[in-house]
mmCIF file of C-alpha atoms in Angstrom:
data_model
loop_
_atom_site.group_PDB
_atom_site.id
_atom_site.type_symbol
_atom_site.label_atom_id
_atom_site.label_comp_id
_atom_site.label_asym_id
_atom_site.label_seq_id
_atom_site.Cartn_x
_atom_site.Cartn_y
_atom_site.Cartn_z
ATOM 1 C CA UNK A 1 0.065 -0.231 0.075
ATOM 2 C CA UNK A 2 2.871 2.431 0.702
ATOM 3 C CA UNK A 3 4.385 1.883 -2.704
ATOM 4 C CA UNK A 4 0.895 2.204 -4.285
ATOM 5 C CA UNK A 5 0.448 5.487 -2.410
ATOM 6 C CA UNK A 6 3.921 6.501 -3.577
ATOM 7 C CA UNK A 7 3.459 5.971 -7.020
ATOM 8 C CA UNK A 8 0.096 7.743 -7.079
ATOM 9 C CA UNK A 9 1.931 10.816 -5.414
ATOM 10 C CA UNK A 10 4.380 10.923 -7.974
ATOM 11 C CA UNK A 11 1.911 10.942 -10.785
ATOM 12 C CA UNK A 12 -0.114 13.554 -9.336
ATOM 13 C CA UNK A 13 3.128 15.814 -8.830
ATOM 14 C CA UNK A 14 4.085 15.211 -12.478
ATOM 15 C CA UNK A 15 0.543 16.165 -13.504
ATOM 16 C CA UNK A 16 0.591 19.344 -11.697
ATOM 17 C CA UNK A 17 4.197 20.184 -12.959
ATOM 18 C CA UNK A 18 2.968 19.445 -16.740
ATOM 19 C CA UNK A 19 -0.141 21.438 -16.447
ATOM 20 C CA UNK A 20 1.912 24.404 -14.797
ATOM 21 C CA UNK A 21 4.255 24.144 -17.810
ATOM 22 C CA UNK A 22 1.284 24.268 -20.449
ATOM 23 C CA UNK A 23 -0.215 27.343 -18.645
ATOM 24 C CA UNK A 24 3.245 29.133 -18.998
ATOM 25 C CA UNK A 25 3.793 28.166 -22.778
ATOM 26 C CA UNK A 26 -0.005 29.692 -23.215
ATOM 27 C CA UNK A 27 1.001 33.161 -21.455
ATOM 28 C CA UNK A 28 3.889 33.217 -23.411
ATOM 29 C CA UNK A 29 2.321 32.728 -26.799
ATOM 30 C CA UNK A 30 -0.219 34.977 -25.809
ATOM 31 C CA UNK A 31 2.313 37.752 -24.890
ATOM 32 C CA UNK A 32 4.149 37.277 -28.526
ATOM 33 C CA UNK A 33 2.874 39.497 -31.280
ATOM 34 C CA UNK A 34 1.526 37.759 -34.140
ATOM 35 C CA UNK A 35 3.775 37.102 -37.114
ATOM 36 C CA UNK A 36 2.985 37.625 -40.730
ATOM 37 C CA UNK A 37 2.697 35.232 -43.013
ATOM 38 C CA UNK A 38 3.759 35.267 -46.861
ATOM 39 C CA UNK A 39 2.442 33.153 -49.173
ATOM 40 C CA UNK A 40 0.052 29.897 -49.073
ATOM 41 C CA UNK A 41 2.631 27.299 -48.889
ATOM 42 C CA UNK A 42 4.924 28.256 -45.804
ATOM 43 C CA UNK A 43 7.646 29.624 -47.993
ATOM 44 C CA UNK A 44 10.136 32.374 -47.213
ATOM 45 C CA UNK A 45 9.431 35.860 -48.162
ATOM 46 C CA UNK A 46 10.774 36.423 -51.795
ATOM 47 C CA UNK A 47 11.192 40.451 -52.936
ATOM 48 C CA UNK A 48 8.579 41.689 -50.532
ATOM 49 C CA UNK A 49 8.757 45.276 -50.531
ATOM 50 C CA UNK A 50 6.023 46.365 -47.870
ATOM 51 C CA UNK A 51 3.374 47.924 -50.436
ATOM 52 C CA UNK A 52 -0.106 46.411 -50.418
ATOM 53 C CA UNK A 53 -0.442 46.599 -53.824
ATOM 54 C CA UNK A 54 2.331 44.312 -54.844
ATOM 55 C CA UNK A 55 1.454 41.707 -52.359
ATOM 56 C CA UNK A 56 -0.532 39.708 -54.380
ATOM 57 C CA UNK A 57 2.036 39.722 -57.193
ATOM 58 C CA UNK A 58 4.667 38.419 -54.723
ATOM 59 C CA UNK A 59 2.532 35.610 -53.421
ATOM 60 C CA UNK A 60 1.420 34.370 -56.996
ATOM 61 C CA UNK A 61 5.299 34.351 -57.534
ATOM 62 C CA UNK A 62 5.910 32.793 -54.273
ATOM 63 C CA UNK A 63 3.146 29.826 -55.272
ATOM 64 C CA UNK A 64 5.076 29.307 -58.609
ATOM 65 C CA UNK A 65 8.481 29.081 -56.851
ATOM 66 C CA UNK A 66 7.560 26.770 -54.272
ATOM 67 C CA UNK A 67 5.037 24.577 -56.290
ATOM 68 C CA UNK A 68 5.927 20.789 -56.433
ATOM 69 C CA UNK A 69 7.407 19.371 -59.436
ATOM 70 C CA UNK A 70 5.326 16.742 -61.231
ATOM 71 C CA UNK A 71 6.468 13.052 -62.237
ATOM 72 C CA UNK A 72 6.907 14.309 -65.943
ATOM 73 C CA UNK A 73 8.784 17.371 -64.724
ATOM 74 C CA UNK A 74 11.305 15.621 -62.653
ATOM 75 C CA UNK A 75 11.702 12.954 -65.802
ATOM 76 C CA UNK A 76 12.500 15.607 -68.398
ATOM 77 C CA UNK A 77 14.905 17.336 -65.902
ATOM 78 C CA UNK A 78 16.632 14.205 -65.284
ATOM 79 C CA UNK A 79 17.020 13.413 -69.039
ATOM 80 C CA UNK A 80 18.127 16.963 -70.042
ATOM 81 C CA UNK A 81 20.868 16.684 -67.056
ATOM 82 C CA UNK A 82 21.759 13.091 -68.511
ATOM 83 C CA UNK A 83 22.197 14.462 -72.113
ATOM 84 C CA UNK A 84 24.600 17.350 -70.788
ATOM 85 C CA UNK A 85 26.644 14.683 -68.833
ATOM 86 C CA UNK A 86 27.130 12.428 -72.055
ATOM 87 C CA UNK A 87 28.110 15.482 -74.339
ATOM 88 C CA UNK A 88 30.471 17.426 -71.932
ATOM 89 C CA UNK A 89 32.642 19.700 -72.970
ATOM 90 C CA UNK A 90 30.315 20.498 -75.965
ATOM 91 C CA UNK A 91 26.981 20.938 -74.014
ATOM 92 C CA UNK A 92 28.758 23.781 -71.898
ATOM 93 C CA UNK A 93 28.765 26.050 -74.515
ATOM 94 C CA UNK A 94 24.876 25.848 -74.378
ATOM 95 C CA UNK A 95 24.614 25.617 -70.768
ATOM 96 C CA UNK A 96 26.899 28.678 -69.440
ATOM 97 C CA UNK A 97 25.240 32.264 -70.183
ATOM 98 C CA UNK A 98 26.546 35.573 -69.585
ATOM 99 C CA UNK A 99 24.509 38.721 -68.462
ATOM 100 C CA UNK A 100 26.439 41.941 -67.975
ATOM 101 C CA UNK A 101 26.569 44.281 -64.960
ATOM 102 C CA UNK A 102 23.408 46.226 -66.063
ATOM 103 C CA UNK A 103 21.361 43.055 -66.955
ATOM 104 C CA UNK A 104 19.438 40.506 -65.316
ATOM 105 C CA UNK A 105 18.240 37.157 -66.459
ATOM 106 C CA UNK A 106 14.597 35.568 -65.744
ATOM 107 C CA UNK A 107 15.042 32.034 -65.991
ATOM 108 C CA UNK A 108 11.996 29.551 -66.653
ATOM 109 C CA UNK A 109 12.432 25.856 -66.207
ATOM 110 C CA UNK A 110 9.510 23.995 -67.614
ATOM 111 C CA UNK A 111 7.531 27.420 -67.774
ATOM 112 C CA UNK A 112 8.091 28.153 -64.135
ATOM 113 C CA UNK A 113 10.259 30.703 -62.492
ATOM 114 C CA UNK A 114 13.166 29.348 -60.889
ATOM 115 C CA UNK A 115 13.598 30.253 -57.028
ATOM 116 C CA UNK A 116 15.876 32.892 -56.120
ATOM 117 C CA UNK A 117 14.689 35.457 -58.571
ATOM 118 C CA UNK A 118 16.761 37.086 -61.158
ATOM 119 C CA UNK A 119 20.122 35.760 -62.087
ATOM 120 C CA UNK A 120 23.305 38.060 -62.760
ATOM 121 C CA UNK A 121 25.283 39.787 -63.142
ATOM 122 C CA UNK A 122 27.927 37.481 -64.504
ATOM 123 C CA UNK A 123 27.908 33.510 -65.248
ATOM 124 C CA UNK A 124 24.966 31.420 -64.747
ATOM 125 C CA UNK A 125 24.139 27.725 -65.899
ATOM 126 C CA UNK A 126 20.429 26.715 -67.874
ATOM 127 C CA UNK A 127 19.487 23.382 -68.979
ATOM 128 C CA UNK A 128 19.109 23.698 -72.815
ATOM 129 C CA UNK A 129 16.350 21.247 -73.057
ATOM 130 C CA UNK A 130 13.859 22.460 -70.152
ATOM 131 C CA UNK A 131 15.074 26.120 -69.520
ATOM 132 C CA UNK A 132 14.590 29.187 -71.393
ATOM 133 C CA UNK A 133 15.605 32.650 -70.191
ATOM 134 C CA UNK A 134 14.845 36.492 -70.775
ATOM 135 C CA UNK A 135 17.387 39.384 -70.388
ATOM 136 C CA UNK A 136 16.308 42.571 -68.850
ATOM 137 C CA UNK A 137 18.111 45.992 -68.974
ATOM 138 C CA UNK A 138 18.200 47.936 -65.494
ATOM 139 C CA UNK A 139 19.480 50.941 -67.349
ATOM 140 C CA UNK A 140 17.406 54.014 -67.536
ATOM 141 C CA UNK A 141 15.940 54.433 -70.842
ATOM 142 C CA UNK A 142 14.450 57.378 -72.458
ATOM 143 C CA UNK A 143 11.831 57.910 -75.210
ATOM 144 C CA UNK A 144 10.030 60.630 -76.760
ATOM 145 C CA UNK A 145 6.263 60.840 -76.636
ATOM 146 C CA UNK A 146 4.828 61.607 -80.033
ATOM 147 C CA UNK A 147 3.265 64.956 -80.658
ATOM 148 C CA UNK A 148 -0.253 64.924 -79.047
ATOM 149 C CA UNK A 149 -3.120 67.133 -80.782
ATOM 150 C CA UNK A 150 -4.912 68.142 -77.272
ATOM 151 C CA UNK A 151 -7.878 70.607 -76.631
ATOM 152 C CA UNK A 152 -7.303 72.513 -73.935
ATOM 153 C CA UNK A 153 -9.867 73.814 -71.275
ATOM 154 C CA UNK A 154 -10.321 77.105 -72.880
ATOM 155 C CA UNK A 155 -10.958 75.324 -76.263
ATOM 156 C CA UNK A 156 -7.746 75.763 -78.034
ATOM 157 C CA UNK A 157 -5.689 72.986 -80.047
ATOM 158 C CA UNK A 158 -2.286 72.644 -79.282
ATOM 159 C CA UNK A 159 0.474 70.169 -80.461
ATOM 160 C CA UNK A 160 2.489 68.954 -77.396
ATOM 161 C CA UNK A 161 5.400 66.212 -77.206
ATOM 162 C CA UNK A 162 7.277 65.318 -74.026
ATOM 163 C CA UNK A 163 10.510 62.942 -73.169
ATOM 164 C CA UNK A 164 10.244 60.174 -70.461
ATOM 165 C CA UNK A 165 12.889 58.603 -68.336
ATOM 166 C CA UNK A 166 12.329 55.329 -66.630
ATOM 167 C CA UNK A 167 14.319 52.076 -65.560
ATOM 168 C CA UNK A 168 13.522 48.666 -64.430
ATOM 169 C CA UNK A 169 13.515 48.063 -60.696
ATOM 170 C CA UNK A 170 12.120 44.235 -60.469
ATOM 171 C CA UNK A 171 12.973 42.126 -63.572
ATOM 172 C CA UNK A 172 10.751 39.160 -62.488
ATOM 173 C CA UNK A 173 7.682 41.441 -62.278
ATOM 174 C CA UNK A 174 8.286 43.218 -65.548
ATOM 175 C CA UNK A 175 8.127 39.797 -67.173
ATOM 176 C CA UNK A 176 5.452 38.212 -65.515
ATOM 177 C CA UNK A 177 3.026 40.924 -64.950
ATOM 178 C CA UNK A 178 2.796 42.618 -68.401
ATOM 179 C CA UNK A 179 3.449 41.210 -71.909
ATOM 180 C CA UNK A 180 6.081 44.388 -73.002
ATOM 181 C CA UNK A 181 6.601 46.806 -70.231
ATOM 182 C CA UNK A 182 8.677 49.262 -72.792
ATOM 183 C CA UNK A 183 5.583 49.321 -74.985
ATOM 184 C CA UNK A 184 3.078 49.734 -72.303
ATOM 185 C CA UNK A 185 4.968 52.650 -70.673
ATOM 186 C CA UNK A 186 4.971 54.479 -74.102
ATOM 187 C CA UNK A 187 1.442 54.156 -74.193
ATOM 188 C CA UNK A 188 0.439 54.923 -71.031
ATOM 189 C CA UNK A 189 2.918 58.139 -71.010
ATOM 190 C CA UNK A 190 0.773 59.386 -74.368
ATOM 191 C CA UNK A 191 -2.372 58.996 -72.577
ATOM 192 C CA UNK A 192 -1.406 60.619 -69.738
ATOM 193 C CA UNK A 193 0.204 63.422 -71.540
ATOM 194 C CA UNK A 194 -3.520 64.029 -73.048
ATOM 195 C CA UNK A 195 -5.345 63.706 -70.004
ATOM 196 C CA UNK A 196 -3.193 66.035 -67.828
ATOM 197 C CA UNK A 197 -3.241 68.664 -70.731
ATOM 198 C CA UNK A 198 -6.756 68.409 -71.300
ATOM 199 C CA UNK A 199 -7.761 70.066 -67.799
ATOM 200 C CA UNK A 200 -5.123 73.169 -68.396
ATOM 201 C CA UNK A 201 -6.182 76.242 -70.123
ATOM 202 C CA UNK A 202 -3.444 77.806 -72.582
ATOM 203 C CA UNK A 203 -1.777 80.089 -70.407
ATOM 204 C CA UNK A 204 -1.029 77.198 -67.871
ATOM 205 C CA UNK A 205 0.280 74.966 -70.597
ATOM 206 C CA UNK A 206 2.687 77.622 -71.703
ATOM 207 C CA UNK A 207 3.708 78.823 -68.356
ATOM 208 C CA UNK A 208 3.219 76.103 -65.692
ATOM 209 C CA UNK A 209 5.447 73.364 -67.615
ATOM 210 C CA UNK A 210 7.117 72.309 -64.543
ATOM 211 C CA UNK A 211 4.275 71.488 -62.549
ATOM 212 C CA UNK A 212 2.726 69.490 -65.624
ATOM 213 C CA UNK A 213 6.086 67.409 -65.707
ATOM 214 C CA UNK A 214 5.787 66.839 -62.213
ATOM 215 C CA UNK A 215 2.005 65.844 -62.173
ATOM 216 C CA UNK A 216 2.979 63.251 -65.324
ATOM 217 C CA UNK A 217 5.806 61.729 -63.388
ATOM 218 C CA UNK A 218 3.847 61.157 -60.200
ATOM 219 C CA UNK A 219 0.924 59.547 -62.461
ATOM 220 C CA UNK A 220 3.172 57.243 -64.375
ATOM 221 C CA UNK A 221 4.965 56.056 -61.676
ATOM 222 C CA UNK A 222 1.957 55.213 -59.969
ATOM 223 C CA UNK A 223 0.769 53.227 -62.911
ATOM 224 C CA UNK A 224 3.676 51.540 -63.756
ATOM 225 C CA UNK A 225 5.116 50.501 -60.137
ATOM 226 C CA UNK A 226 2.790 47.206 -60.658
ATOM 227 C CA UNK A 227 4.890 46.466 -63.910
ATOM 228 C CA UNK A 228 8.318 46.968 -61.998
ATOM 229 C CA UNK A 229 8.886 50.277 -63.852
ATOM 230 C CA UNK A 230 10.286 53.440 -62.017
ATOM 231 C CA UNK A 231 9.458 56.441 -63.899
ATOM 232 C CA UNK A 232 12.382 59.083 -62.957
ATOM 233 C CA UNK A 233 11.540 62.052 -64.797
ATOM 234 C CA UNK A 234 9.089 63.631 -67.369
ATOM 235 C CA UNK A 235 9.910 66.798 -69.197
ATOM 236 C CA UNK A 236 7.508 68.581 -71.636
ATOM 237 C CA UNK A 237 9.747 69.517 -74.620
ATOM 238 C CA UNK A 238 7.379 71.729 -77.064
ATOM 239 C CA UNK A 239 4.352 73.205 -77.274
ATOM 240 C CA UNK A 240 2.840 74.155 -81.041
ATOM 241 C CA UNK A 241 0.029 76.503 -81.649
ATOM 242 C CA UNK A 242 -1.885 76.721 -84.955
ATOM 243 C CA UNK A 243 -0.623 79.225 -87.328
ATOM 244 C CA UNK A 244 -3.761 81.203 -86.918
ATOM 245 C CA UNK A 245 -3.327 81.220 -83.163
ATOM 246 C CA UNK A 246 0.359 82.422 -83.460
ATOM 247 C CA UNK A 247 -0.871 85.428 -86.045
ATOM 248 C CA UNK A 248 -3.770 86.364 -83.478
ATOM 249 C CA UNK A 249 -1.289 86.487 -80.568
ATOM 250 C CA UNK A 250 1.348 88.396 -82.558
ATOM 251 C CA UNK A 251 -1.279 90.961 -83.601
ATOM 252 C CA UNK A 252 -2.380 91.363 -80.005
ATOM 253 C CA UNK A 253 1.538 91.589 -78.885
ATOM 254 C CA UNK A 254 1.965 94.086 -81.324
ATOM 255 C CA UNK A 255 -1.095 96.089 -80.842
ATOM 256 C CA UNK A 256 -0.375 96.379 -77.252
ATOM 257 C CA UNK A 257 3.510 97.364 -77.723
ATOM 258 C CA UNK A 258 2.074 100.384 -80.296
ATOM 259 C CA UNK A 259 -0.558 101.359 -77.421
ATOM 260 C CA UNK A 260 2.474 101.595 -74.944
ATOM 261 C CA UNK A 261 4.472 103.463 -77.387
ATOM 262 C CA UNK A 262 1.514 105.919 -77.691
ATOM 263 C CA UNK A 263 1.384 106.681 -74.150
ATOM 264 C CA UNK A 264 5.312 106.886 -73.773
ATOM 265 C CA UNK A 265 4.954 109.635 -76.673
ATOM 266 C CA UNK A 266 2.168 111.503 -75.184
ATOM 267 C CA UNK A 267 3.777 111.561 -71.695
ATOM 268 C CA UNK A 268 7.218 112.776 -73.362
ATOM 269 C CA UNK A 269 4.866 115.797 -75.110
ATOM 270 C CA UNK A 270 3.322 116.465 -71.902
ATOM 271 C CA UNK A 271 6.601 116.909 -70.368
ATOM 272 C CA UNK A 272 8.077 119.126 -73.276
ATOM 273 C CA UNK A 273 5.295 121.422 -73.253
ATOM 274 C CA UNK A 274 5.743 122.251 -69.578
ATOM 275 C CA UNK A 275 9.329 122.886 -70.087
ATOM 276 C CA UNK A 276 8.655 125.016 -72.899
ATOM 277 C CA UNK A 277 6.067 126.774 -71.100
ATOM 278 C CA UNK A 278 8.548 127.464 -68.021
ATOM 279 C CA UNK A 279 11.529 128.639 -70.739
ATOM 280 C CA UNK A 280 8.685 131.152 -72.131
ATOM 281 C CA UNK A 281 8.010 132.643 -68.839
ATOM 282 C CA UNK A 282 11.854 133.132 -68.312
ATOM 283 C CA UNK A 283 12.686 134.480 -71.379
ATOM 284 C CA UNK A 284 9.476 137.301 -70.833
ATOM 285 C CA UNK A 285 10.864 138.115 -67.531
ATOM 286 C CA UNK A 286 14.184 139.160 -69.459
ATOM 287 C CA UNK A 287 14.317 139.880 -72.865
ATOM 288 C CA UNK A 288 17.952 139.922 -73.486
ATOM 289 C CA UNK A 289 17.925 136.204 -72.942
ATOM 290 C CA UNK A 290 16.268 135.662 -76.300
ATOM 291 C CA UNK A 291 19.310 137.579 -77.852
ATOM 292 C CA UNK A 292 21.717 135.005 -76.063
ATOM 293 C CA UNK A 293 19.146 132.275 -77.386
ATOM 294 C CA UNK A 294 19.731 133.888 -80.778
ATOM 295 C CA UNK A 295 23.680 133.572 -80.321
ATOM 296 C CA UNK A 296 23.610 129.882 -79.040
ATOM 297 C CA UNK A 297 21.745 128.875 -82.234
ATOM 298 C CA UNK A 298 24.067 130.697 -84.456
ATOM 299 C CA UNK A 299 27.039 129.015 -82.750
ATOM 300 C CA UNK A 300 25.338 125.520 -83.113
ATOM 301 C CA UNK A 301 24.357 126.138 -87.173
ATOM 302 C CA UNK A 302 28.011 127.418 -87.948
ATOM 303 C CA UNK A 303 29.476 124.127 -86.391
ATOM 304 C CA UNK A 304 27.438 121.730 -88.626
ATOM 305 C CA UNK A 305 27.163 124.038 -91.915
ATOM 306 C CA UNK A 306 29.888 126.637 -92.277
ATOM 307 C CA UNK A 307 28.450 127.970 -95.925
ATOM 308 C CA UNK A 308 25.211 128.994 -94.287
ATOM 309 C CA UNK A 309 24.797 132.345 -92.822
ATOM 310 C CA UNK A 310 21.632 133.538 -90.830
ATOM 311 C CA UNK A 311 20.903 136.877 -89.766
ATOM 312 C CA UNK A 312 18.301 137.138 -87.109
ATOM 313 C CA UNK A 313 16.203 139.976 -87.137
ATOM 314 C CA UNK A 314 14.064 141.141 -84.157
ATOM 315 C CA UNK A 315 10.066 140.646 -84.600
ATOM 316 C CA UNK A 316 9.653 144.210 -83.459
ATOM 317 C CA UNK A 317 11.792 145.437 -86.353
ATOM 318 C CA UNK A 318 10.002 143.642 -88.852
ATOM 319 C CA UNK A 319 6.618 144.600 -87.478
ATOM 320 C CA UNK A 320 7.628 148.302 -87.584
ATOM 321 C CA UNK A 321 8.929 147.858 -91.164
ATOM 322 C CA UNK A 322 5.545 146.344 -92.286
ATOM 323 C CA UNK A 323 3.341 149.144 -90.309
ATOM 324 C CA UNK A 324 5.054 151.793 -92.676
#
């Protein structure tokens, strides 16, 4: 009986100790914050950038990377590897590829993207029978937006062209999410240019090119971000007006200049008349000053035309002769 009692007491103590450990583990789990999971197959995070709009794309890529190979896929891969081993060293010319420093290679094995994302720069290995790859240029690319005939908000037709600078920052997404990122970016730039300039009047189009370029850059960058494309800069190159509009604006500017010239001439005449009136008042107070003015005039004439002789006659003398 004592032995049975000792065994039951030991079991009771062990059960209490296990229950206490279980409660401590539950408290520890409640204190830890919940961890965020990526993907549906428990794989590691591949290229997560923290943006909610890219979460679906990244999950899809992870599903492809961590999906299991079928029996047929494994057999084809084994056969391809066997062929490479048999034909060594000639097969190395087909298996070893090189990409430049500014390039990345996206490898598809039996239609699936290989884990690890894009390869490069440098040397990488492919299976000739089951793999194919696409090179992606990471350098900044520039292109001209064709001239767009745009109707402004004040019903004026203008032709506007621009230049766009962009680069690819995610090679895998630029291949999987869009058929041709370069062509799509070009078409979107032309459409965005028309949409933004359609909300501006002619004066804003001519004067606020910096704000228009900045608005285009933000719009294009937000639209091309899911494609793995970063729009770095947009510049409006030229704004061409119709010939009739150019003539009308030239006539308006010429009329404004003529009106301004007439106002300036009238102000000059007004100031000259006031100066002449003040001079006449001074001469009227001192008649001898008129003779001095005659002498100054003779000096000025003799300096330019020496063959001309002028005899000034006082008006009073002429009036006396005429009266007789």
